[in-house]
Amino acid sequence: MRIATWNVNSVLARLPRLVEWLEQAAPDVVCLQETKVGQDAFPTDAVAPLGYAVAHHGEGRWNGVAVLSRLGLEDVVCGLPADPGFPDVHTLEARTLAATCGPVRLRSVYVPNGRTPEDPHYAYKLRWLGALRDAVAADASGSRPFAVMGDFNVAPADDDVWDPAAFADSTHVTPAERATLAALRETGLADVIPRIAKGPHPYTYWDYRAGAFHKGMGMRIDLVYANAALVGSVSDAWVDREARKGKGPSDHAPVIVDLDL
DNA sequence: ATGCCTTTCCCAGAAAGA
């Protein structure tokens, strides 16, 4: 069984590349982030011929997450029970949904960016990650294979950014953000780190500007956090760097994980 | 990278991303 996660940075802008990638990579289930289309605007007709059913949690211009599965989609749950919202609980954003796909339960996440450590968005990011921890605790400690995967907008360690000095006083690397990831792992989840494909680190994101991809100026912020039942079945994990090349890519590359359940 | 691209809103330029 093959599962994957990919921040597509607009599913409509990426649709030709998404379809091509689904044909080539052939994941059984893929979690998508930043679909950037409304709840009912996901292009399901484009992926249905490939055998994928779609569960989408969208809001329009921003955010949006989905699970595409050719192993069935059951028990779809959108959002978090204790979602703090931004700027407050009256404005919830489409940043996560969970679904059961055959033998596994998966949760697609698009963690808030945080903007700057002084910005209210940063406090929202930390609160949101706390709510995520509470939402996944039962699945994380359960016996069914489970993973929460997606764009976490946090680099777990200094090795996960191309130049730690360039990120001084920036979001994505602060001790508080990393502490929320550690608390998430403490529910029973392990970081499935992709193997090295090229360069010293398995980065998953490269800025569009200044040729960052070709200069190796990347970050590992797209993560697969898996419970014990799933980690034990991982046979391979890698970053599909080919998807970051060529014309019209997302600024994120997919992370693919093969399972031997 | 102090926004050097990209996408969305929708037709001009602001907002957001990490």
PDB file of C-alpha atoms (C1' of nucleotides) in Angstrom:
ATOM      1  CA  MET A   1       0.000   0.000   0.000  1.00  0.00           C
ATOM      2  CA  ARG A   2       1.276   3.447  -0.934  1.00  0.00           C
ATOM      3  CA  ILE A   3       0.275   6.636   0.880  1.00  0.00           C
ATOM      4  CA  ALA A   4       1.440  10.174   0.175  1.00  0.00           C
ATOM      5  CA  THR A   5       1.051  13.816   1.112  1.00  0.00           C
ATOM      6  CA  TRP A   6       1.400  16.862  -1.138  1.00  0.00           C
ATOM      7  CA  ASN A   7       0.797  20.575  -0.711  1.00  0.00           C
ATOM      8  CA  VAL A   8      -0.315  21.356  -4.267  1.00  0.00           C
ATOM      9  CA  ASN A   9      -0.651  25.155  -3.860  1.00  0.00           C
ATOM     10  CA  SER A  10      -4.019  25.304  -5.703  1.00  0.00           C
ATOM     11  CA  VAL A  11      -5.543  22.086  -6.995  1.00  0.00           C
ATOM     12  CA  LEU A  12      -6.930  23.893 -10.046  1.00  0.00           C
ATOM     13  CA  ALA A  13      -3.624  25.497 -11.037  1.00  0.00           C
ATOM     14  CA  ARG A  14      -1.917  22.140 -10.442  1.00  0.00           C
ATOM     15  CA  LEU A  15      -4.571  19.885 -11.951  1.00  0.00           C
ATOM     16  CA  PRO A  16      -2.662  18.716 -15.056  1.00  0.00           C
ATOM     17  CA  ARG A  17       0.392  17.980 -12.942  1.00  0.00           C
ATOM     18  CA  LEU A  18      -1.682  16.335 -10.203  1.00  0.00           C
ATOM     19  CA  VAL A  19      -3.325  13.956 -12.682  1.00  0.00           C
ATOM     20  CA  GLU A  20       0.030  13.160 -14.270  1.00  0.00           C
ATOM     21  CA  TRP A  21       1.557  12.553 -10.847  1.00  0.00           C
ATOM     22  CA  LEU A  22      -1.315  10.294  -9.734  1.00  0.00           C
ATOM     23  CA  GLU A  23      -0.843   8.205 -12.880  1.00  0.00           C
ATOM     24  CA  GLN A  24       2.903   7.950 -12.389  1.00  0.00           C
ATOM     25  CA  ALA A  25       3.273   7.687  -8.594  1.00  0.00           C
ATOM     26  CA  ALA A  26       0.041   5.702  -8.238  1.00  0.00           C
ATOM     27  CA  PRO A  27      -0.574   6.246  -4.519  1.00  0.00           C
ATOM     28  CA  ASP A  28      -3.486   4.344  -2.996  1.00  0.00           C
ATOM     29  CA  VAL A  29      -4.243   7.329  -0.803  1.00  0.00           C
ATOM     30  CA  VAL A  30      -2.950  10.899  -0.983  1.00  0.00           C
ATOM     31  CA  CYS A  31      -3.493  13.755   1.440  1.00  0.00           C
ATOM     32  CA  LEU A  32      -3.550  17.159  -0.263  1.00  0.00           C
ATOM     33  CA  GLN A  33      -3.156  20.637   1.187  1.00  0.00           C
ATOM     34  CA  GLU A  34      -3.834  24.166  -0.084  1.00  0.00           C
ATOM     35  CA  THR A  35      -6.499  23.105  -2.539  1.00  0.00           C
ATOM     36  CA  LYS A  36      -7.628  26.752  -2.601  1.00  0.00           C
ATOM     37  CA  VAL A  37     -11.109  25.922  -3.883  1.00  0.00           C
ATOM     38  CA  GLY A  38     -14.544  25.975  -2.292  1.00  0.00           C
ATOM     39  CA  GLN A  39     -16.094  22.941  -0.642  1.00  0.00           C
ATOM     40  CA  ASP A  40     -17.936  21.840  -3.768  1.00  0.00           C
ATOM     41  CA  ALA A  41     -15.384  23.009  -6.341  1.00  0.00           C
ATOM     42  CA  PHE A  42     -12.822  20.202  -6.074  1.00  0.00           C
ATOM     43  CA  PRO A  43     -12.244  18.734  -9.578  1.00  0.00           C
ATOM     44  CA  THR A  44     -13.413  15.253  -8.630  1.00  0.00           C
ATOM     45  CA  ASP A  45     -14.233  14.395 -12.259  1.00  0.00           C
ATOM     46  CA  ALA A  46     -10.542  14.693 -13.168  1.00  0.00           C
ATOM     47  CA  VAL A  47      -9.401  12.074 -10.628  1.00  0.00           C
ATOM     48  CA  ALA A  48     -12.402   9.736 -10.661  1.00  0.00           C
ATOM     49  CA  PRO A  49     -11.244   8.004 -13.902  1.00  0.00           C
ATOM     50  CA  LEU A  50      -8.059   7.045 -12.041  1.00  0.00           C
ATOM     51  CA  GLY A  51     -10.137   5.345  -9.378  1.00  0.00           C
ATOM     52  CA  TYR A  52      -9.976   7.978  -6.663  1.00  0.00           C
ATOM     53  CA  ALA A  53     -12.824   8.985  -4.427  1.00  0.00           C
ATOM     54  CA  VAL A  54     -12.464  12.456  -2.886  1.00  0.00           C
ATOM     55  CA  ALA A  55     -13.118  13.830   0.573  1.00  0.00           C
ATOM     56  CA  HIS A  56     -12.586  17.591   0.512  1.00  0.00           C
ATOM     57  CA  HIS A  57     -12.747  20.290   3.167  1.00  0.00           C
ATOM     58  CA  GLY A  58     -12.460  23.578   1.316  1.00  0.00           C
ATOM     59  CA  GLU A  59     -13.226  27.220   1.904  1.00  0.00           C
ATOM     60  CA  GLY A  60     -12.279  29.039  -1.316  1.00  0.00           C
ATOM     61  CA  ARG A  61      -9.384  31.366  -1.820  1.00  0.00           C
ATOM     62  CA  TRP A  62      -7.189  30.045   1.009  1.00  0.00           C
ATOM     63  CA  ASN A  63      -6.391  26.740   2.708  1.00  0.00           C
ATOM     64  CA  GLY A  64      -8.381  23.639   1.816  1.00  0.00           C
ATOM     65  CA  VAL A  65      -7.415  19.993   2.446  1.00  0.00           C
ATOM     66  CA  ALA A  66      -8.436  16.709   0.865  1.00  0.00           C
ATOM     67  CA  VAL A  67      -7.979  12.960   0.989  1.00  0.00           C
ATOM     68  CA  LEU A  68      -8.039  11.062  -2.312  1.00  0.00           C
ATOM     69  CA  SER A  69      -8.411   7.305  -1.973  1.00  0.00           C
ATOM     70  CA  ARG A  70      -8.885   4.296  -4.187  1.00  0.00           C
ATOM     71  CA  LEU A  71      -9.312   2.052  -1.137  1.00  0.00           C
ATOM     72  CA  GLY A  72     -12.561   3.611   0.031  1.00  0.00           C
ATOM     73  CA  LEU A  73     -13.385   6.621   2.202  1.00  0.00           C
ATOM     74  CA  GLU A  74     -15.185   6.094   5.476  1.00  0.00           C
ATOM     75  CA  ASP A  75     -15.825   8.136   8.607  1.00  0.00           C
ATOM     76  CA  VAL A  76     -14.774  11.471   7.106  1.00  0.00           C
ATOM     77  CA  VAL A  77     -14.395  14.143   9.787  1.00  0.00           C
ATOM     78  CA  CYS A  78     -13.629  17.777   8.916  1.00  0.00           C
ATOM     79  CA  GLY A  79     -11.860  20.194  11.246  1.00  0.00           C
ATOM     80  CA  LEU A  80     -10.877  19.911  14.924  1.00  0.00           C
ATOM     81  CA  PRO A  81     -13.220  19.695  17.931  1.00  0.00           C
ATOM     82  CA  ALA A  82     -11.348  22.511  19.706  1.00  0.00           C
ATOM     83  CA  ASP A  83     -10.285  24.527  16.644  1.00  0.00           C
ATOM     84  CA  PRO A  84      -9.364  28.043  17.898  1.00  0.00           C
ATOM     85  CA  GLY A  85     -10.148  29.672  14.535  1.00  0.00           C
ATOM     86  CA  PHE A  86      -8.587  32.881  13.282  1.00  0.00           C
ATOM     87  CA  PRO A  87      -8.926  35.594  14.335  1.00  0.00           C
ATOM     88  CA  ASP A  88     -11.302  33.779  16.682  1.00  0.00           C
ATOM     89  CA  VAL A  89     -13.531  30.761  17.008  1.00  0.00           C
ATOM     90  CA  HIS A  90     -16.171  32.434  14.835  1.00  0.00           C
ATOM     91  CA  THR A  91     -13.920  32.087  11.798  1.00  0.00           C
ATOM     92  CA  LEU A  92     -12.825  28.490  11.352  1.00  0.00           C
ATOM     93  CA  GLU A  93     -10.476  27.630   8.515  1.00  0.00           C
ATOM     94  CA  ALA A  94     -10.369  24.480   6.360  1.00  0.00           C
ATOM     95  CA  ARG A  95      -7.081  23.023   7.556  1.00  0.00           C
ATOM     96  CA  THR A  96      -7.669  19.362   8.369  1.00  0.00           C
ATOM     97  CA  LEU A  97      -9.826  16.356   7.698  1.00  0.00           C
ATOM     98  CA  ALA A  98      -9.532  12.691   8.567  1.00  0.00           C
ATOM     99  CA  ALA A  99     -10.761   9.598   6.777  1.00  0.00           C
ATOM    100  CA  THR A 100     -10.495   5.841   6.971  1.00  0.00           C
ATOM    101  CA  CYS A 101      -9.141   4.291   3.777  1.00  0.00           C
ATOM    102  CA  GLY A 102      -9.235   0.518   3.924  1.00  0.00           C
ATOM    103  CA  PRO A 103      -6.948  -0.601   6.759  1.00  0.00           C
ATOM    104  CA  VAL A 104      -5.571   2.841   7.676  1.00  0.00           C
ATOM    105  CA  ARG A 105      -6.890   6.068   9.098  1.00  0.00           C
ATOM    106  CA  LEU A 106      -5.229   9.212   7.763  1.00  0.00           C
ATOM    107  CA  ARG A 107      -5.502  12.891   8.640  1.00  0.00           C
ATOM    108  CA  SER A 108      -4.479  15.591   6.157  1.00  0.00           C
ATOM    109  CA  VAL A 109      -3.249  18.798   7.832  1.00  0.00           C
ATOM    110  CA  TYR A 110      -2.324  22.286   6.717  1.00  0.00           C
ATOM    111  CA  VAL A 111      -0.929  23.936   9.846  1.00  0.00           C
ATOM    112  CA  PRO A 112      -1.231  27.756  10.078  1.00  0.00           C
ATOM    113  CA  ASN A 113       1.853  29.613   8.872  1.00  0.00           C
ATOM    114  CA  GLY A 114       2.373  31.904  11.853  1.00  0.00           C
ATOM    115  CA  ARG A 115       3.734  34.788   9.741  1.00  0.00           C
ATOM    116  CA  THR A 116       6.051  36.234  12.403  1.00  0.00           C
ATOM    117  CA  PRO A 117       6.542  35.311  16.087  1.00  0.00           C
ATOM    118  CA  GLU A 118       4.937  38.627  17.094  1.00  0.00           C
ATOM    119  CA  ASP A 119       1.884  38.180  14.874  1.00  0.00           C
ATOM    120  CA  PRO A 120      -1.443  36.951  16.318  1.00  0.00           C
ATOM    121  CA  HIS A 121      -1.234  34.277  13.622  1.00  0.00           C
ATOM    122  CA  TYR A 122       1.727  32.756  15.479  1.00  0.00           C
ATOM    123  CA  ALA A 123      -0.258  32.331  18.706  1.00  0.00           C
ATOM    124  CA  TYR A 124      -3.043  30.854  16.590  1.00  0.00           C
ATOM    125  CA  LYS A 125      -0.561  28.402  15.093  1.00  0.00           C
ATOM    126  CA  LEU A 126       0.489  27.155  18.535  1.00  0.00           C
ATOM    127  CA  ARG A 127      -3.100  26.882  19.749  1.00  0.00           C
ATOM    128  CA  TRP A 128      -4.104  25.079  16.573  1.00  0.00           C
ATOM    129  CA  LEU A 129      -1.307  22.528  17.002  1.00  0.00           C
ATOM    130  CA  GLY A 130      -2.486  21.965  20.575  1.00  0.00           C
ATOM    131  CA  ALA A 131      -5.999  21.296  19.322  1.00  0.00           C
ATOM    132  CA  LEU A 132      -4.559  18.914  16.732  1.00  0.00           C
ATOM    133  CA  ARG A 133      -2.783  16.985  19.481  1.00  0.00           C
ATOM    134  CA  ASP A 134      -6.031  16.516  21.364  1.00  0.00           C
ATOM    135  CA  ALA A 135      -7.827  15.483  18.173  1.00  0.00           C
ATOM    136  CA  VAL A 136      -5.352  12.749  17.213  1.00  0.00           C
ATOM    137  CA  ALA A 137      -4.548  11.312  20.662  1.00  0.00           C
ATOM    138  CA  ALA A 138      -7.040   8.448  20.494  1.00  0.00           C
ATOM    139  CA  ASP A 139      -6.033   7.399  16.962  1.00  0.00           C
ATOM    140  CA  ALA A 140      -2.325   7.761  17.807  1.00  0.00           C
ATOM    141  CA  SER A 141      -2.495   5.321  20.705  1.00  0.00           C
ATOM    142  CA  GLY A 142      -4.830   2.913  18.930  1.00  0.00           C
ATOM    143  CA  SER A 143      -4.046  -0.406  17.291  1.00  0.00           C
ATOM    144  CA  ARG A 144      -5.260   0.659  13.830  1.00  0.00           C
ATOM    145  CA  PRO A 145      -2.530   2.063  11.537  1.00  0.00           C
ATOM    146  CA  PHE A 146      -2.829   5.850  11.632  1.00  0.00           C
ATOM    147  CA  ALA A 147      -0.876   8.850  10.392  1.00  0.00           C
ATOM    148  CA  VAL A 148      -1.332  12.589  10.489  1.00  0.00           C
ATOM    149  CA  MET A 149       0.425  13.959   7.437  1.00  0.00           C
ATOM    150  CA  GLY A 150       0.722  17.206   5.581  1.00  0.00           C
ATOM    151  CA  ASP A 151       2.250  20.665   5.638  1.00  0.00           C
ATOM    152  CA  PHE A 152       3.147  21.295   9.291  1.00  0.00           C
ATOM    153  CA  ASN A 153       4.863  24.629   8.635  1.00  0.00           C
ATOM    154  CA  VAL A 154       7.446  23.690  11.254  1.00  0.00           C
ATOM    155  CA  ALA A 155      10.957  22.362  10.613  1.00  0.00           C
ATOM    156  CA  PRO A 156      11.485  19.821  13.419  1.00  0.00           C
ATOM    157  CA  ALA A 157      15.269  20.390  13.687  1.00  0.00           C
ATOM    158  CA  ASP A 158      17.961  22.738  12.407  1.00  0.00           C
ATOM    159  CA  ASP A 159      18.971  20.098   9.865  1.00  0.00           C
ATOM    160  CA  ASP A 160      15.548  20.561   8.319  1.00  0.00           C
ATOM    161  CA  VAL A 161      16.335  24.044   6.969  1.00  0.00           C
ATOM    162  CA  TRP A 162      18.986  24.916   4.410  1.00  0.00           C
ATOM    163  CA  ASP A 163      20.520  27.657   6.564  1.00  0.00           C
ATOM    164  CA  PRO A 164      19.490  27.879  10.232  1.00  0.00           C
ATOM    165  CA  ALA A 165      21.110  31.325  10.474  1.00  0.00           C
ATOM    166  CA  ALA A 166      18.790  32.629   7.767  1.00  0.00           C
ATOM    167  CA  PHE A 167      15.808  31.661   9.927  1.00  0.00           C
ATOM    168  CA  ALA A 168      16.879  33.411  13.119  1.00  0.00           C
ATOM    169  CA  ASP A 169      13.853  35.043  14.747  1.00  0.00           C
ATOM    170  CA  SER A 170      11.596  33.530  12.098  1.00  0.00           C
ATOM    171  CA  THR A 171       8.652  31.221  12.395  1.00  0.00           C
ATOM    172  CA  HIS A 172       8.957  27.511  11.508  1.00  0.00           C
ATOM    173  CA  VAL A 173      12.026  26.982  13.710  1.00  0.00           C
ATOM    174  CA  THR A 174      11.196  28.523  17.105  1.00  0.00           C
ATOM    175  CA  PRO A 175      11.497  26.387  20.249  1.00  0.00           C
ATOM    176  CA  ALA A 176       7.793  26.885  20.979  1.00  0.00           C
ATOM    177  CA  GLU A 177       6.773  25.544  17.575  1.00  0.00           C
ATOM    178  CA  ARG A 178       9.127  22.587  17.916  1.00  0.00           C
ATOM    179  CA  ALA A 179       7.770  21.913  21.404  1.00  0.00           C
ATOM    180  CA  THR A 180       4.245  21.608  19.990  1.00  0.00           C
ATOM    181  CA  LEU A 181       5.523  19.005  17.519  1.00  0.00           C
ATOM    182  CA  ALA A 182       7.218  17.133  20.365  1.00  0.00           C
ATOM    183  CA  ALA A 183       3.942  17.163  22.310  1.00  0.00           C
ATOM    184  CA  LEU A 184       2.187  15.819  19.232  1.00  0.00           C
ATOM    185  CA  ARG A 185       4.689  12.960  18.978  1.00  0.00           C
ATOM    186  CA  GLU A 186       4.182  12.174  22.658  1.00  0.00           C
ATOM    187  CA  THR A 187       0.680  10.931  21.839  1.00  0.00           C
ATOM    188  CA  GLY A 188       2.397   7.936  20.232  1.00  0.00           C
ATOM    189  CA  LEU A 189       3.515   9.224  16.843  1.00  0.00           C
ATOM    190  CA  ALA A 190       6.885   8.941  15.124  1.00  0.00           C
ATOM    191  CA  ASP A 191       8.361  11.164  12.403  1.00  0.00           C
ATOM    192  CA  VAL A 192       8.706   9.029   9.258  1.00  0.00           C
ATOM    193  CA  ILE A 193      11.770  10.759   7.832  1.00  0.00           C
ATOM    194  CA  PRO A 194      12.179  10.260   4.071  1.00  0.00           C
ATOM    195  CA  ARG A 195      15.424   8.747   2.879  1.00  0.00           C
ATOM    196  CA  ILE A 196      17.964  10.969   1.190  1.00  0.00           C
ATOM    197  CA  ALA A 197      17.433  11.277  -2.545  1.00  0.00           C
ATOM    198  CA  LYS A 198      19.730  14.134  -3.503  1.00  0.00           C
ATOM    199  CA  GLY A 199      21.694  16.540  -1.359  1.00  0.00           C
ATOM    200  CA  PRO A 200      22.274  16.081   2.368  1.00  0.00           C
ATOM    201  CA  HIS A 201      18.674  16.508   3.563  1.00  0.00           C
ATOM    202  CA  PRO A 202      15.211  15.295   2.486  1.00  0.00           C
ATOM    203  CA  TYR A 203      13.688  18.715   1.994  1.00  0.00           C
ATOM    204  CA  THR A 204      10.083  18.991   0.863  1.00  0.00           C
ATOM    205  CA  TYR A 205       9.691  22.742   0.197  1.00  0.00           C
ATOM    206  CA  TRP A 206      11.679  25.264  -1.791  1.00  0.00           C
ATOM    207  CA  ASP A 207      10.745  28.913  -2.331  1.00  0.00           C
ATOM    208  CA  TYR A 208       9.759  29.767  -5.884  1.00  0.00           C
ATOM    209  CA  ARG A 209      12.215  32.666  -5.982  1.00  0.00           C
ATOM    210  CA  ALA A 210      15.899  32.942  -6.738  1.00  0.00           C
ATOM    211  CA  GLY A 211      16.245  29.373  -7.977  1.00  0.00           C
ATOM    212  CA  ALA A 212      15.979  28.041  -4.433  1.00  0.00           C
ATOM    213  CA  PHE A 213      15.201  24.485  -5.596  1.00  0.00           C
ATOM    214  CA  HIS A 214      18.254  24.195  -7.797  1.00  0.00           C
ATOM    215  CA  LYS A 215      20.461  25.746  -5.125  1.00  0.00           C
ATOM    216  CA  GLY A 216      19.299  23.282  -2.482  1.00  0.00           C
ATOM    217  CA  MET A 217      17.739  26.064  -0.389  1.00  0.00           C
ATOM    218  CA  GLY A 218      14.927  23.966   1.022  1.00  0.00           C
ATOM    219  CA  MET A 219      13.083  23.021   4.172  1.00  0.00           C
ATOM    220  CA  ARG A 220      11.561  19.791   5.505  1.00  0.00           C
ATOM    221  CA  ILE A 221       8.151  20.949   6.681  1.00  0.00           C
ATOM    222  CA  ASP A 222       5.895  18.335   5.059  1.00  0.00           C
ATOM    223  CA  LEU A 223       5.804  15.532   7.587  1.00  0.00           C
ATOM    224  CA  VAL A 224       4.328  12.088   8.146  1.00  0.00           C
ATOM    225  CA  TYR A 225       3.655  11.417  11.831  1.00  0.00           C
ATOM    226  CA  ALA A 226       2.657   7.768  12.184  1.00  0.00           C
ATOM    227  CA  ASN A 227       1.531   5.650  15.116  1.00  0.00           C
ATOM    228  CA  ALA A 228       3.276   2.425  16.131  1.00  0.00           C
ATOM    229  CA  ALA A 229       0.891   0.236  14.131  1.00  0.00           C
ATOM    230  CA  LEU A 230       1.793   2.092  10.933  1.00  0.00           C
ATOM    231  CA  VAL A 231       5.496   2.757  11.554  1.00  0.00           C
ATOM    232  CA  GLY A 232       6.135  -0.959  11.867  1.00  0.00           C
ATOM    233  CA  SER A 233       4.892  -1.521   8.335  1.00  0.00           C
ATOM    234  CA  VAL A 234       6.868   1.236   6.568  1.00  0.00           C
ATOM    235  CA  SER A 235       9.009  -0.324   3.838  1.00  0.00           C
ATOM    236  CA  ASP A 236      10.168   2.921   2.191  1.00  0.00           C
ATOM    237  CA  ALA A 237       9.710   6.682   2.373  1.00  0.00           C
ATOM    238  CA  TRP A 238      11.015   9.369   0.045  1.00  0.00           C
ATOM    239  CA  VAL A 239      10.468  12.832  -1.372  1.00  0.00           C
ATOM    240  CA  ASP A 240       9.336  12.877  -4.994  1.00  0.00           C
ATOM    241  CA  ARG A 241      11.642  15.681  -6.135  1.00  0.00           C
ATOM    242  CA  GLU A 242      10.654  15.155  -9.778  1.00  0.00           C
ATOM    243  CA  ALA A 243       7.312  16.791  -8.969  1.00  0.00           C
ATOM    244  CA  ARG A 244       9.134  20.009  -8.007  1.00  0.00           C
ATOM    245  CA  LYS A 245      10.869  20.230 -11.415  1.00  0.00           C
ATOM    246  CA  GLY A 246       9.735  21.554 -14.788  1.00  0.00           C
ATOM    247  CA  LYS A 247       6.996  23.974 -15.727  1.00  0.00           C
ATOM    248  CA  GLY A 248       4.350  25.062 -13.252  1.00  0.00           C
ATOM    249  CA  PRO A 249       5.247  23.049 -10.140  1.00  0.00           C
ATOM    250  CA  SER A 250       3.957  23.503  -6.613  1.00  0.00           C
ATOM    251  CA  ASP A 251       6.597  24.921  -4.268  1.00  0.00           C
ATOM    252  CA  HIS A 252       6.235  21.677  -2.242  1.00  0.00           C
ATOM    253  CA  ALA A 253       7.195  18.163  -3.344  1.00  0.00           C
ATOM    254  CA  PRO A 254       5.164  15.077  -2.365  1.00  0.00           C
ATOM    255  CA  VAL A 255       6.287  12.724   0.391  1.00  0.00           C
ATOM    256  CA  ILE A 256       5.549   9.100  -0.485  1.00  0.00           C
ATOM    257  CA  VAL A 257       5.457   6.229   2.014  1.00  0.00           C
ATOM    258  CA  ASP A 258       5.183   2.545   1.103  1.00  0.00           C
ATOM    259  CA  LEU A 259       3.579   0.202   3.620  1.00  0.00           C
ATOM    260  CA  ASP A 260       3.683  -3.560   3.988  1.00  0.00           C
ATOM    261  CA  LEU A 261       0.655  -4.074   6.168  1.00  0.00           C
TER     262      LEU A 261
ATOM    263  C1'  DA B   1      13.707  36.495   1.110  1.00  0.00           C
ATOM    264  C1'  DT B   2      13.530  43.094   3.765  1.00  0.00           C
ATOM    265  C1'  DG B   3       8.780  38.898  -0.708  1.00  0.00           C
ATOM    266  C1'  DC B   4      13.800  38.367  -5.844  1.00  0.00           C
ATOM    267  C1'  DC B   5       7.612  34.010  -7.475  1.00  0.00           C
ATOM    268  C1'  DT B   6       2.956  32.285  -7.459  1.00  0.00           C
ATOM    269  C1'  DT B   7      -1.942  32.139  -6.558  1.00  0.00           C
ATOM    270  C1'  DT B   8      -6.207  34.003  -5.388  1.00  0.00           C
ATOM    271  C1'  DC B   9      -9.555  37.577  -5.588  1.00  0.00           C
ATOM    272  C1'  DC B  10     -11.086  39.236 -10.674  1.00  0.00           C
ATOM    273  C1'  DC B  11      -8.762  42.882 -14.416  1.00  0.00           C
ATOM    274  C1'  DA B  12      -5.230  46.064 -10.307  1.00  0.00           C
ATOM    275  C1'  DG B  13      -2.948  45.470  -7.092  1.00  0.00           C
ATOM    276  C1'  DA B  14      -3.405  43.653  -2.402  1.00  0.00           C
ATOM    277  C1'  DA B  15      -2.998  39.587   0.544  1.00  0.00           C
ATOM    278  C1'  DA B  16      -0.793  35.540   1.670  1.00  0.00           C
ATOM    279  C1'  DG B  17       2.582  32.223   1.630  1.00  0.00           C
ATOM    280  C1'  DA B  18       7.327  30.168   4.757  1.00  0.00           C
TER     281       DA B  18
END
